[in-house]
Coordinates of C-alpha atoms in Angstrom, one line a residue:
X534 CA 28.6 -59.8 -27.1
X535 CA 24.9 -59.8 -27.6
X536 CA 22.3 -57.3 -26.4
X537 CA 21.5 -57.9 -22.8
X538 CA 18.1 -58.2 -21.4
X539 CA 17.3 -59.0 -17.8
X540 CA 18.1 -62.6 -18.2
X541 CA 18.3 -63.3 -21.9
X542 CA 19.8 -61.8 -25.0
X543 CA 17.3 -61.5 -27.8
X544 CA 19.1 -62.2 -31.0
X545 CA 16.3 -62.2 -33.6
X546 CA 12.5 -62.2 -33.7
X547 CA 12.1 -65.8 -32.6
X548 CA 15.1 -67.2 -30.8
X549 CA 16.6 -66.6 -27.4
X550 CA 20.0 -67.3 -26.0
X551 CA 20.4 -67.4 -22.2
X552 CA 23.5 -65.4 -21.4
X553 CA 23.2 -64.2 -17.8
X554 CA 21.8 -64.5 -14.3
X555 CA 18.7 -62.8 -13.0
X556 CA 15.0 -63.0 -13.4
X557 CA 12.1 -61.7 -15.5
X558 CA 8.8 -61.0 -13.9
X559 CA 6.4 -63.5 -15.4
X560 CA 3.9 -64.2 -12.6
X561 CA 1.4 -62.2 -10.6
X562 CA 3.7 -61.3 -7.7
X563 CA 5.4 -58.0 -8.5
X564 CA 8.5 -57.9 -6.3
X565 CA 11.6 -59.2 -8.0
X566 CA 13.6 -62.1 -6.5
X567 CA 16.7 -60.0 -6.5
X568 CA 17.2 -56.2 -6.3
X569 CA 17.3 -54.7 -9.8
X570 CA 20.7 -53.1 -9.3
X571 CA 22.2 -56.4 -8.1
X572 CA 20.8 -58.1 -11.3
X573 CA 22.3 -55.4 -13.4
X574 CA 25.7 -55.8 -11.6
X575 CA 25.6 -59.6 -12.1
X576 CA 24.7 -59.1 -15.8
X577 CA 27.7 -56.8 -16.2
X578 CA 30.1 -59.2 -14.5
X579 CA 28.7 -62.0 -16.8
X580 CA 29.6 -60.0 -19.9
X581 CA 32.9 -58.8 -18.6
X582 CA 34.1 -62.4 -18.1
X583 CA 33.2 -63.2 -21.7
X584 CA 34.4 -60.0 -23.3
X585 CA 37.1 -60.2 -26.0
X586 CA 38.6 -56.8 -26.3
X587 CA 38.6 -55.2 -29.7
X588 CA 41.7 -53.4 -30.9
X589 CA 40.4 -49.9 -30.1
X590 CA 39.1 -50.9 -26.6
X591 CA 42.0 -49.4 -24.7
X592 CA 41.9 -46.1 -26.6
X593 CA 38.2 -45.9 -26.2
X594 CA 38.6 -46.4 -22.4
X595 CA 41.1 -43.7 -22.2
X596 CA 38.8 -41.3 -24.1
X597 CA 35.9 -42.2 -21.8
X598 CA 38.0 -41.8 -18.6
X599 CA 39.5 -38.4 -19.6
X600 CA 36.6 -36.7 -21.5
X601 CA 33.7 -38.6 -19.9
X602 CA 32.2 -39.3 -23.3
X603 CA 33.0 -41.9 -25.9
X604 CA 31.1 -42.6 -29.2
X605 CA 31.3 -46.2 -30.5
X606 CA 30.4 -47.1 -34.1
X607 CA 30.8 -50.3 -36.0
X608 CA 29.0 -52.7 -38.3
X609 CA 26.0 -54.7 -37.1
X610 CA 27.0 -57.6 -35.0
X611 CA 30.3 -56.0 -33.8
X612 CA 29.4 -56.1 -30.1
X613 CA 28.9 -52.4 -29.6
X614 CA 26.5 -52.6 -26.7
X615 CA 28.5 -55.1 -24.8
X616 CA 31.7 -53.0 -25.4
X617 CA 29.9 -49.9 -24.2
X618 CA 28.7 -51.6 -21.0
X619 CA 32.1 -53.2 -20.3
X620 CA 34.0 -49.9 -20.8
X621 CA 31.6 -48.2 -18.4
X622 CA 31.9 -51.1 -15.9
X623 CA 35.7 -51.0 -16.0
X624 CA 35.8 -47.4 -14.6
X625 CA 36.8 -47.1 -11.0
X626 CA 34.0 -47.5 -8.5
X627 CA 31.0 -49.7 -8.1
X628 CA 28.3 -47.7 -10.0
X629 CA 26.4 -49.9 -12.5
X630 CA 25.8 -48.6 -16.0
X631 CA 22.2 -48.2 -17.2
X632 CA 20.6 -47.1 -20.4
X633 CA 19.6 -43.5 -21.0
X634 CA 16.1 -43.3 -22.4
X635 CA 15.1 -40.3 -24.4
X636 CA 11.7 -38.6 -23.7
X637 CA 9.3 -38.5 -26.6
X638 CA 7.3 -35.3 -26.8
X639 CA 3.6 -35.2 -27.9
X640 CA 4.8 -33.9 -31.3
X641 CA 7.0 -37.0 -31.7
X642 CA 10.3 -35.3 -31.2
X643 CA 13.0 -37.0 -29.0
X644 CA 14.4 -35.1 -26.1
X645 CA 17.4 -35.9 -23.9
X646 CA 16.8 -34.3 -20.6
X647 CA 20.1 -33.3 -18.9
X648 CA 18.4 -33.4 -15.5
X649 CA 18.3 -37.2 -15.9
X650 CA 22.1 -37.2 -15.2
X651 CA 22.9 -37.6 -11.5
X652 CA 26.3 -37.5 -9.8
X653 CA 28.5 -40.5 -10.7
X654 CA 26.1 -41.9 -13.3
X655 CA 27.4 -44.3 -16.0
X656 CA 25.0 -43.9 -18.9
X657 CA 24.6 -45.8 -22.1
X658 CA 22.8 -44.1 -25.0
X659 CA 22.1 -46.7 -27.7
X660 CA 21.0 -45.1 -31.0
X661 CA 21.8 -48.1 -33.2
X662 CA 18.2 -49.0 -33.8
X663 CA 16.7 -45.5 -33.8
X664 CA 15.4 -43.9 -37.0
X665 CA 17.8 -41.6 -38.8
X666 CA 15.7 -38.5 -38.0
X667 CA 15.6 -39.4 -34.2
X668 CA 19.4 -40.0 -34.3
X669 CA 20.0 -36.5 -35.8
X670 CA 17.7 -34.9 -33.2
X671 CA 19.5 -36.5 -30.3
X672 CA 23.0 -35.9 -31.8
X673 CA 22.2 -32.2 -31.8
X674 CA 21.4 -32.4 -28.1
X675 CA 24.6 -34.1 -27.1
X676 CA 26.5 -30.8 -26.2
X677 CA 24.2 -29.9 -23.4
X678 CA 24.0 -33.5 -22.2
X679 CA 27.8 -33.8 -22.3
X680 CA 28.1 -30.6 -20.3
X681 CA 25.8 -31.9 -17.6
X682 CA 27.7 -35.2 -17.6
X683 CA 31.0 -33.3 -16.9
X684 CA 29.3 -31.2 -14.2
X685 CA 28.0 -34.3 -12.4
X686 CA 31.3 -36.2 -12.8
X687 CA 29.3 -38.8 -14.7
X688 CA 30.2 -40.9 -17.8
X689 CA 28.4 -41.4 -21.1
X690 CA 28.9 -44.0 -23.9
X691 CA 27.0 -43.4 -27.1
X692 CA 26.4 -46.2 -29.6
X693 CA 25.9 -45.3 -33.3
X694 CA 25.4 -47.5 -36.4
X695 CA 28.3 -47.8 -38.9
X696 CA 26.3 -45.8 -41.5
X697 CA 26.6 -42.5 -39.5
X698 CA 29.8 -41.3 -41.1
X699 CA 29.0 -37.6 -40.8
X700 CA 29.2 -37.0 -37.1
X701 CA 29.0 -33.6 -35.3
X702 CA 32.4 -31.9 -35.1
X703 CA 32.2 -31.6 -31.3
X704 CA 32.4 -35.4 -30.8
X705 CA 34.8 -36.2 -33.6
X706 CA 37.7 -36.8 -31.2
X707 CA 35.5 -39.1 -29.1
X708 CA 34.6 -41.5 -31.9
X709 CA 36.1 -45.0 -32.0
X710 CA 35.2 -47.5 -34.7
X711 CA 34.8 -51.1 -33.5
X712 CA 35.7 -54.0 -35.7
X713 CA 34.3 -57.4 -34.8
X714 CA 36.6 -59.3 -32.4
X715 CA 38.4 -62.5 -33.4
X716 CA 35.5 -64.9 -33.6
X717 CA 37.6 -68.0 -32.7
X718 CA 38.9 -66.2 -29.6
X719 CA 35.3 -65.3 -28.7
X720 CA 34.1 -68.9 -29.1
X721 CA 37.0 -70.2 -26.9
X722 CA 36.2 -67.5 -24.2
X723 CA 32.6 -68.5 -24.2
X724 CA 33.4 -72.2 -23.9
X725 CA 36.1 -71.6 -21.2
X726 CA 33.6 -69.8 -19.1
X727 CA 31.3 -72.9 -19.2
X728 CA 34.1 -75.1 -17.9
X729 CA 35.3 -76.7 -21.2
X730 CA 39.0 -77.5 -21.9
X731 CA 39.5 -75.2 -24.9
X732 CA 42.8 -76.9 -25.8
X733 CA 40.6 -79.3 -27.8
X734 CA 39.6 -76.3 -30.0
X735 CA 42.9 -76.2 -31.8
X736 CA 43.2 -76.8 -34.6
X737 CA 39.6 -75.7 -35.5
X738 CA 37.5 -78.5 -37.1
X739 CA 36.9 -78.0 -40.8
X740 CA 33.2 -77.4 -40.4
X741 CA 33.9 -74.7 -37.8
X742 CA 36.7 -73.1 -39.8
X743 CA 34.5 -72.9 -42.9
X744 CA 31.7 -71.3 -40.8
X745 CA 33.9 -68.7 -39.3
X746 CA 35.1 -67.6 -42.8
X747 CA 31.6 -66.3 -43.4
X748 CA 32.2 -63.7 -40.7
X749 CA 29.0 -64.3 -38.7
X750 CA 27.8 -61.6 -36.2
X751 CA 29.2 -62.1 -32.7
X752 CA 25.7 -63.0 -31.5
X753 CA 25.7 -66.0 -33.8
X754 CA 29.0 -67.1 -32.4
X755 CA 27.5 -66.8 -28.9
X756 CA 24.6 -69.0 -30.1
X757 CA 27.1 -71.6 -31.4
X758 CA 28.9 -71.7 -28.1
X759 CA 25.6 -72.2 -26.3
X760 CA 24.7 -75.1 -28.7
X761 CA 28.1 -76.8 -28.2
X762 CA 27.8 -76.5 -24.4
X763 CA 24.4 -78.0 -24.5
X764 CA 25.5 -81.0 -26.6
X765 CA 28.5 -81.4 -24.3
X766 CA 26.3 -81.5 -21.2
X767 CA 24.0 -84.1 -22.8
X768 CA 27.0 -86.3 -23.7
X769 CA 28.5 -86.1 -20.2
X770 CA 25.1 -87.0 -18.8
X771 CA 25.3 -90.3 -20.6
X772 CA 29.0 -91.0 -20.3
X773 CA 30.5 -90.2 -16.9
X774 CA 34.0 -88.8 -16.3
X775 CA 34.7 -88.3 -20.0
X776 CA 37.5 -86.0 -21.1
X777 CA 37.0 -83.4 -23.7
X778 CA 38.8 -84.4 -27.0
X779 CA 39.3 -82.8 -30.4
X780 CA 37.2 -85.5 -31.9
X781 CA 34.2 -84.9 -29.6
X782 CA 34.5 -81.1 -30.1
X783 CA 34.5 -81.6 -33.9
X784 CA 31.4 -83.8 -33.5
X785 CA 29.6 -81.2 -31.3
X786 CA 30.5 -78.4 -33.7
X787 CA 29.2 -80.3 -36.7
X788 CA 25.9 -81.1 -35.0
X789 CA 25.4 -77.6 -33.7
X790 CA 26.2 -76.0 -37.1
X791 CA 23.8 -78.3 -38.9
X792 CA 20.9 -76.8 -37.0
X793 CA 22.2 -73.3 -36.7
X794 CA 22.9 -72.8 -40.4
X795 CA 20.0 -74.9 -41.7
X796 CA 17.4 -75.6 -39.0
X797 CA 14.6 -75.9 -41.6
X798 CA 16.0 -79.2 -42.8
X799 CA 15.6 -80.7 -39.4
X800 CA 12.1 -79.2 -39.1
X801 CA 10.9 -80.5 -42.5
X802 CA 12.1 -84.0 -41.6
X803 CA 10.2 -83.9 -38.3
X804 CA 7.0 -82.4 -39.6
X805 CA 7.0 -84.6 -42.7
X806 CA 7.1 -87.7 -40.4
X807 CA 4.5 -86.5 -37.9
X808 CA 1.5 -86.5 -40.2
X809 CA -1.3 -87.3 -37.7
X810 CA -3.0 -84.6 -35.6
X811 CA -2.1 -86.0 -32.3
X812 CA 1.5 -86.5 -33.5
X813 CA 1.8 -82.8 -34.5
X814 CA 0.1 -81.6 -31.4
X815 CA 2.7 -83.6 -29.4
X816 CA 5.5 -82.2 -31.5
X817 CA 4.5 -78.6 -31.0
X818 CA 3.8 -79.1 -27.3
X819 CA 7.3 -80.6 -26.9
X820 CA 8.8 -77.6 -28.7
X821 CA 7.0 -75.0 -26.7
X822 CA 7.5 -76.8 -23.4
X823 CA 10.9 -78.2 -24.0
X824 CA 12.3 -79.9 -20.9
X825 CA 8.9 -80.5 -19.4
X826 CA 7.7 -83.8 -17.9
X827 CA 5.9 -86.4 -20.0
X828 CA 2.5 -85.9 -18.4
X829 CA 2.8 -82.1 -18.9
X830 CA 3.6 -82.5 -22.6
X831 CA 0.7 -84.9 -23.0
X832 CA -1.7 -82.4 -21.2
X833 CA -0.5 -79.6 -23.5
X834 CA -1.0 -81.8 -26.6
X835 CA -4.6 -82.5 -25.5
X836 CA -5.2 -78.7 -25.1
X837 CA -3.9 -78.1 -28.6
X838 CA -5.9 -81.0 -30.0
X839 CA -9.1 -79.8 -28.3
X840 CA -8.6 -76.2 -29.4
X841 CA -8.2 -77.3 -33.1
X842 CA -11.4 -79.4 -32.8
X843 CA -9.5 -82.5 -33.9
X844 CA -11.8 -85.6 -33.6
X845 CA -10.8 -88.2 -31.1
X846 CA -8.7 -91.2 -32.1
X847 CA -11.1 -94.1 -32.8
X848 CA -8.5 -96.7 -31.9
X849 CA -8.8 -98.4 -28.5
X850 CA -6.5 -96.8 -25.9
X851 CA -4.2 -99.8 -25.7
X852 CA -3.7 -99.8 -29.5
X853 CA -2.6 -96.2 -29.6
X854 CA 1.1 -95.3 -30.0
X855 CA 2.8 -94.5 -26.7
X856 CA 5.3 -91.8 -25.8
X857 CA 8.3 -93.8 -27.0
X858 CA 6.8 -93.9 -30.6
X859 CA 5.9 -90.3 -30.5
X860 CA 9.4 -89.2 -29.4
X861 CA 10.9 -91.3 -32.1
X862 CA 8.6 -89.8 -34.7
X863 CA 9.5 -86.2 -33.8
X864 CA 13.2 -87.1 -33.2
X865 CA 13.2 -86.0 -29.6
X866 CA 14.8 -87.6 -26.6
X867 CA 13.7 -88.5 -23.0
X868 CA 16.0 -87.3 -20.2
X869 CA 14.6 -89.1 -17.2
X870 CA 10.9 -88.2 -17.3
X871 CA 11.4 -85.0 -19.3
X872 CA 11.3 -84.4 -23.0
X873 CA 13.9 -82.5 -24.9
X874 CA 15.5 -82.2 -28.4
X875 CA 19.1 -82.8 -28.9
X876 CA 19.6 -79.1 -29.7
X877 CA 17.7 -76.1 -28.5
X878 CA 17.6 -74.6 -32.0
X879 CA 15.4 -77.5 -33.2
X880 CA 12.7 -76.5 -30.6
X881 CA 13.0 -72.9 -31.6
X882 CA 12.8 -73.7 -35.3
X883 CA 9.7 -75.8 -34.8
X884 CA 8.0 -73.0 -33.0
X885 CA 8.9 -70.6 -35.8
X886 CA 7.6 -73.2 -38.3
X887 CA 4.3 -73.5 -36.4
X888 CA 4.0 -69.7 -36.5
X889 CA 5.1 -69.0 -40.1
X890 CA 4.0 -72.1 -42.0
X891 CA 0.5 -72.3 -40.3
X892 CA -0.7 -68.7 -39.8
X893 CA -4.2 -70.1 -39.4
X894 CA -3.1 -71.7 -36.1
X895 CA -1.7 -68.5 -34.6
X896 CA -5.0 -67.4 -33.0
X897 CA -5.5 -70.9 -31.7
X898 CA -2.0 -71.0 -30.1
X899 CA -2.5 -67.6 -28.5
X900 CA -5.9 -68.5 -27.1
X901 CA -4.4 -71.7 -25.6
X902 CA -1.3 -69.9 -24.2
X903 CA -2.7 -69.1 -20.8
X904 CA -3.9 -72.7 -20.3
X905 CA -0.5 -74.1 -21.4
X906 CA 1.4 -71.8 -19.0
X907 CA -1.0 -72.7 -16.1
X908 CA -0.2 -76.4 -16.3
X909 CA 0.6 -77.2 -12.6
X910 CA 3.6 -79.5 -13.3
X911 CA 5.6 -76.8 -15.1
X912 CA 8.5 -75.4 -13.2
X913 CA 9.5 -71.7 -13.3
X914 CA 12.2 -72.2 -16.0
X915 CA 9.9 -74.1 -18.3
X916 CA 7.1 -71.6 -17.9
X917 CA 9.5 -68.7 -18.6
X918 CA 10.9 -70.4 -21.6
X919 CA 7.5 -71.1 -23.1
X920 CA 6.2 -67.6 -22.4
X921 CA 9.3 -66.0 -23.9
X922 CA 9.0 -68.1 -27.1
X923 CA 5.4 -67.1 -27.6
X924 CA 6.2 -63.5 -27.0
X925 CA 9.0 -63.5 -29.5
X926 CA 6.9 -65.1 -32.1
X927 CA 4.3 -62.4 -31.7
X928 CA 6.7 -59.4 -31.8
X929 CA 8.2 -60.6 -35.0
X930 CA 5.0 -60.5 -37.0
X931 CA 2.0 -59.0 -35.2
X932 CA 1.1 -55.3 -35.5
X933 CA 1.0 -53.0 -32.5
X934 CA -2.8 -53.1 -32.2
X935 CA -2.9 -56.8 -31.9
X936 CA -0.1 -56.9 -29.4
X937 CA -1.9 -54.3 -27.2
X938 CA -5.1 -56.3 -27.4
X939 CA -3.3 -59.5 -26.3
X940 CA -1.6 -57.8 -23.4
X941 CA -4.8 -56.2 -22.2
X942 CA -7.0 -59.3 -22.8
X943 CA -4.6 -61.7 -21.1
X944 CA -4.1 -59.3 -18.2
X945 CA -7.9 -58.9 -17.7
X946 CA -8.4 -62.7 -17.5
X947 CA -6.5 -62.5 -14.2
X948 CA -5.4 -66.2 -14.1
X949 CA -1.8 -67.3 -13.4
X950 CA -1.3 -68.4 -16.9
X951 CA -2.8 -65.3 -18.6
X952 CA -0.8 -63.0 -16.3
X953 CA 2.4 -64.9 -17.1
X954 CA 1.7 -64.6 -20.8
X955 CA 0.9 -60.8 -20.6
X956 CA 3.9 -60.1 -18.5
X957 CA 6.3 -62.0 -20.8
X958 CA 4.9 -60.2 -23.9
X959 CA 5.1 -56.8 -22.3
X960 CA 8.6 -57.5 -20.9
X961 CA 9.8 -58.4 -24.4
X962 CA 8.2 -55.3 -25.9
X963 CA 9.7 -52.7 -23.6
X964 CA 13.2 -54.0 -24.4
X965 CA 12.7 -54.2 -28.1
X966 CA 15.3 -52.1 -30.0
X967 CA 12.8 -50.5 -32.3
X968 CA 9.5 -50.8 -30.5
X969 CA 10.7 -50.3 -27.0
X970 CA 10.3 -46.5 -26.9
X971 CA 6.7 -46.6 -28.0
X972 CA 5.8 -49.4 -25.5
X973 CA 7.5 -47.6 -22.6
X974 CA 5.4 -44.6 -23.5
X975 CA 2.3 -46.7 -23.6
X976 CA 3.0 -48.0 -20.1
X977 CA 3.5 -44.3 -19.0
X978 CA 0.0 -43.4 -20.4
X979 CA -1.7 -46.4 -18.9
X980 CA -0.1 -46.0 -15.5
X981 CA -2.0 -42.8 -14.9
X982 CA -5.4 -44.4 -15.6
X983 CA -7.4 -44.9 -12.4
X984 CA -9.8 -47.4 -13.9
X985 CA -7.2 -50.1 -14.9
X986 CA -8.3 -53.6 -14.3
X987 CA -6.5 -55.3 -11.4
X988 CA -4.8 -57.8 -13.7
X989 CA -3.4 -55.1 -16.0
X990 CA -2.3 -53.0 -13.0
X991 CA -0.4 -56.1 -11.7
X992 CA 1.3 -56.7 -15.0
X993 CA 2.4 -53.1 -15.5
X994 CA 3.7 -52.9 -11.9
X995 CA 5.6 -56.2 -12.3
X996 CA 7.3 -55.2 -15.5
X997 CA 8.2 -51.8 -14.2
X998 CA 9.6 -53.3 -10.9
X999 CA 11.8 -55.8 -12.6
X1000 CA 12.9 -55.4 -16.2
X1001 CA 12.5 -51.6 -16.4
X1002 CA 14.0 -51.1 -12.9
X1003 CA 17.1 -53.0 -14.0
X1004 CA 17.7 -51.4 -17.4
X1005 CA 15.8 -48.1 -17.2
X1006 CA 15.6 -47.2 -13.5
X1007 CA 14.5 -43.6 -13.9
X1008 CA 11.7 -44.5 -16.3
X1009 CA 10.7 -47.3 -14.0
X1010 CA 10.5 -44.9 -11.1
X1011 CA 8.2 -42.4 -13.0
X1012 CA 5.9 -45.2 -14.1
X1013 CA 5.7 -46.8 -10.6
X1014 CA 5.0 -43.4 -9.1
X1015 CA 2.1 -42.9 -11.6
X1016 CA 0.8 -46.4 -10.9
X1017 CA 0.9 -45.7 -7.1
X1018 CA -0.7 -42.4 -7.5
X1019 CA -3.6 -43.8 -9.6
X1020 CA -4.3 -47.0 -7.7
X1021 CA -6.9 -47.6 -5.0
X1022 CA -5.7 -48.0 -1.4
X1023 CA -4.0 -51.2 -0.5
X1024 CA -2.7 -52.1 -4.0
X1025 CA 0.8 -53.3 -4.9
X1026 CA 2.3 -50.4 -6.8
X1027 CA 3.1 -48.4 -3.7
X1028 CA 5.0 -51.4 -2.2
X1029 CA 6.9 -51.9 -5.5
X1030 CA 7.8 -48.2 -5.6
X1031 CA 9.1 -48.4 -2.0
X1032 CA 11.1 -51.5 -2.8
X1033 CA 12.6 -49.7 -5.8
X1034 CA 13.7 -46.6 -4.0
X1035 CA 14.9 -48.6 -1.0
X1036 CA 17.4 -50.4 -3.2
X1037 CA 18.5 -47.3 -5.2
X1038 CA 19.5 -44.1 -3.5
X1039 CA 19.3 -42.1 -6.8
X1040 CA 15.7 -43.4 -7.3
X1041 CA 14.8 -42.0 -3.8
X1042 CA 16.3 -38.6 -4.8
X1043 CA 14.3 -38.5 -8.0
X1044 CA 11.1 -39.5 -6.1
X1045 CA 11.5 -36.9 -3.4
X1046 CA 12.1 -34.3 -6.1
X1047 CA 9.0 -35.3 -8.0
X1048 CA 6.9 -35.3 -4.8
X1049 CA 8.2 -31.9 -3.7
X1050 CA 7.2 -30.4 -7.0
X1051 CA 3.8 -32.1 -7.2
X1052 CA 2.9 -31.4 -3.5
X1053 CA 3.7 -27.8 -3.9
X1054 CA 1.5 -27.4 -7.0
X1055 CA -2.0 -26.1 -6.7
X1056 CA -3.4 -29.1 -8.6
X1057 CA -1.5 -31.7 -6.5
X1058 CA -2.6 -35.3 -6.8
X1059 CA -4.4 -36.4 -3.7
X1060 CA -2.4 -39.7 -3.4
X1061 CA 1.0 -38.0 -3.4
X1062 CA 0.7 -37.1 0.2
X1063 CA 0.0 -40.7 1.1
X1064 CA 3.0 -41.9 -1.0
X1065 CA 5.4 -39.6 0.8
X1066 CA 4.0 -40.7 4.2
X1067 CA 4.5 -44.3 3.1
X1068 CA 8.1 -43.4 2.3
X1069 CA 8.5 -41.8 5.7
X1070 CA 6.9 -44.7 7.4
X1071 CA 9.7 -47.0 6.1
X1072 CA 12.4 -47.0 8.7
X1073 CA 15.0 -47.6 6.0
X1074 CA 14.0 -44.4 4.2
X1075 CA 12.9 -42.0 6.9
X1076 CA 16.3 -40.6 7.8
X1077 CA 17.0 -39.9 4.1
X1078 CA 13.9 -37.7 3.8
X1079 CA 15.7 -34.9 5.8
X1080 CA 17.0 -33.3 2.6
X1081 CA 16.0 -30.2 0.6
X1082 CA 13.4 -32.0 -1.4
X1083 CA 12.3 -34.2 1.6
X1084 CA 11.9 -31.2 3.8
X1085 CA 9.8 -29.5 1.1
X1086 CA 7.5 -32.5 1.3
X1087 CA 7.4 -32.3 5.1
X1088 CA 6.4 -28.7 4.7
X1089 CA 3.5 -29.7 2.5
X1090 CA 2.5 -32.4 4.9
X1091 CA 2.4 -30.0 7.9
X1092 CA 0.4 -27.5 5.9
X1093 CA -2.3 -29.9 4.5
X1094 CA -2.5 -33.0 6.6
X1095 CA -4.0 -33.5 10.1
X1096 CA -1.3 -34.3 12.7
X1097 CA -2.9 -37.7 13.5
X1098 CA -2.0 -38.7 9.9
X1099 CA 1.7 -37.9 10.0
X1100 CA 2.7 -38.2 13.6
X1101 CA 3.4 -42.0 13.4
X1102 CA 5.8 -41.5 10.5
X1103 CA 7.6 -38.5 12.0
X1104 CA 8.0 -40.1 15.5
X1105 CA 11.5 -41.6 14.9
X1106 CA 12.8 -38.3 13.6
X1107 CA 11.8 -36.7 17.0
X1108 CA 13.1 -39.5 19.2
X1109 CA 16.0 -39.1 21.7
X1110 CA 18.5 -40.5 19.1
X1111 CA 17.7 -37.8 16.6
X1112 CA 20.6 -35.4 15.9
X1113 CA 20.1 -31.7 16.5
X1114 CA 20.3 -30.7 12.8
X1115 CA 17.5 -33.1 11.8
X1116 CA 15.3 -31.8 14.6
X1117 CA 16.0 -28.2 13.6
X1118 CA 15.3 -28.9 9.9
X1119 CA 12.0 -30.6 10.7
X1120 CA 10.9 -27.9 13.1
X1121 CA 11.8 -25.3 10.5
X1122 CA 9.7 -27.1 7.9
X1123 CA 6.7 -26.6 10.2
X1124 CA 7.3 -22.8 10.1
X1125 CA 4.7 -21.0 12.2
X1126 CA 2.1 -23.6 11.9
X1127 CA 1.1 -23.9 15.6
X1128 CA -0.9 -27.1 15.3
X1129 CA 2.0 -28.8 13.6
X1130 CA 4.5 -27.5 16.2
X1131 CA 2.3 -28.6 19.0
X1132 CA 2.0 -32.1 17.4
X1133 CA 5.8 -32.2 17.0
X1134 CA 6.2 -31.4 20.7
X1135 CA 3.7 -34.0 21.8
X1136 CA 5.4 -36.6 19.7
X1137 CA 8.7 -35.8 21.3
X1138 CA 7.1 -36.0 24.8
X1139 CA 5.8 -39.5 24.0
X1140 CA 9.0 -40.7 22.4
X1141 CA 11.6 -39.9 25.1
X1142 CA 12.4 -38.7 28.6
X1143 CA 11.5 -35.2 29.9
X1144 CA 15.0 -33.9 29.1
X1145 CA 14.5 -34.8 25.5
X1146 CA 11.1 -33.1 25.4
X1147 CA 12.6 -30.0 27.0
X1148 CA 15.3 -30.0 24.2
X1149 CA 12.7 -30.1 21.5
X1150 CA 10.6 -27.4 23.2
X1151 CA 13.7 -25.2 23.3
X1152 CA 14.4 -25.7 19.6
X1153 CA 10.7 -24.9 18.8
X1154 CA 11.0 -21.7 20.8
X1155 CA 14.2 -20.7 19.1
X1156 CA 12.6 -21.3 15.7
X1157 CA 9.6 -19.2 16.6
X1158 CA 11.8 -16.3 17.8
X1159 CA 13.9 -16.3 14.6
X1160 CA 11.0 -16.3 12.2
X1161 CA 9.0 -13.0 11.9
X1162 CA 5.2 -13.4 11.5
X1163 CA 4.1 -14.2 8.0
X1164 CA 1.6 -12.0 6.2
X1165 CA -2.0 -12.9 6.8
X1166 CA -2.6 -14.2 3.2
X1167 CA 0.3 -16.7 3.6
X1168 CA -1.0 -18.1 6.8
X1169 CA -4.6 -18.5 5.6
X1170 CA -5.6 -22.1 4.8

């Protein structure tokens, strides 16, 4: 019931709970490993399996299905976002919900554009983290948005904080107040989905029952389930074919709760025992790169030691303490040739301790981050975990200017490690409940700059093509289009844009609409023509350009581009397999432009038998005879 990111749920400023499948772009290659809509669908199914229905869920679903709008309120930690997504996902059909992102005008006012709503959309408008003034602005715009939702046969779920008691009268009948679900039932559901026999959970151990009486937020219950599953897996790794028992479950709960409720006690014990420089460097390297191999952790510790200018150990090499002693000192374990703590929360707490207790080391850690992430023995999961941890530490304390400087500086370095660090930080920022709007606006502004460094352009393209394409598809399209329009020839943004529209039919509709308006404007961008021809050159997209907006783009192409430039893209539309309506539409788009009509006829001659060329010629003649001559000022170049 936590807030869903692309692959993780961010539950506070410095901890992460993995709750779903998918991927985050963390490297230099922009294309995602899976289509964004497929990732969103997998994430939805993941939450639907673990969803514990609150008492008002059925009534809220009925309201959404009949009125196409539901407003969910509730206390913090009641699972509002998951409930909204699940209710939208339970509607008939296969459409995947995505978040509705308000536009921010130059004067700072928030605007909900009704044109963002397309037929069949399932939209989630999350206002729980918005400022009160912004919530009031957008609440006043709900009537027009709701009207557009009904006209487009779409659905909208609005999430509001529990403090908003005075709601507009026109949504009063759509409001449903969520109470937190039964926390024990939620815990059992989480454990059951991980393959655990939940019969051992009854009766609840004393430590667990005491903890649940404090009414923790549902995200903390999800963290507890994650910790119990982790301890269970480690136990099963050492003891084969063991059966879950109430005694073992009580033991796992007690260990998990000890670090969840008081992680600082474990950290103080570790740091208090690791007093030497090389021991603390090894401790922090193990926490940042938890699960990495022994040689990788040692290499990371050497990087931290060198960066802090720690003098070399004067002892002979054979007299120095080995890995076994260091692991015992920091209370970590060795699983094969990899280092790990008994509980993930200990590693996270150690990272927070390094960040909060030693602020003088923050700059050192950030300077070393690209080197740490570039260690060759790190696998993808370990690299992603370390990058996300550093990013979350930064977003919890650093001001916006420092964050921007780090994103740009890391991206400009252009190394694999620095690009990974910049992408992870920007990925975290665009999803942040409070900061996300400003950072998505920052990406929009930077995407139109032609002088971006290659590294920053790759980072912006990658974040837009993955995380934003999954959660904010329309915003991702606009930013990918701006990146493609401002990039030099042969860069990656155009390819990422084509991938995005190939996988999402609504994204293609939005792109053609944008291109038709921009190509028809007197101050059209010079790259827009090339972007449309790139779309037309894609055989998966070409047939879908014969629409109202697509034909408007073809009209601009015929009017402004030389035939040699557009003939290769248009050839399949003029082949023998083309239907008559598509041929007529394309010929009509050429109007009375004789060079364009001649080029269309020559393309048909080259692409099919004489009978097909004669068919195209007849259609051209019919089109000419039906259209009266245009005034001279309209035919002038």
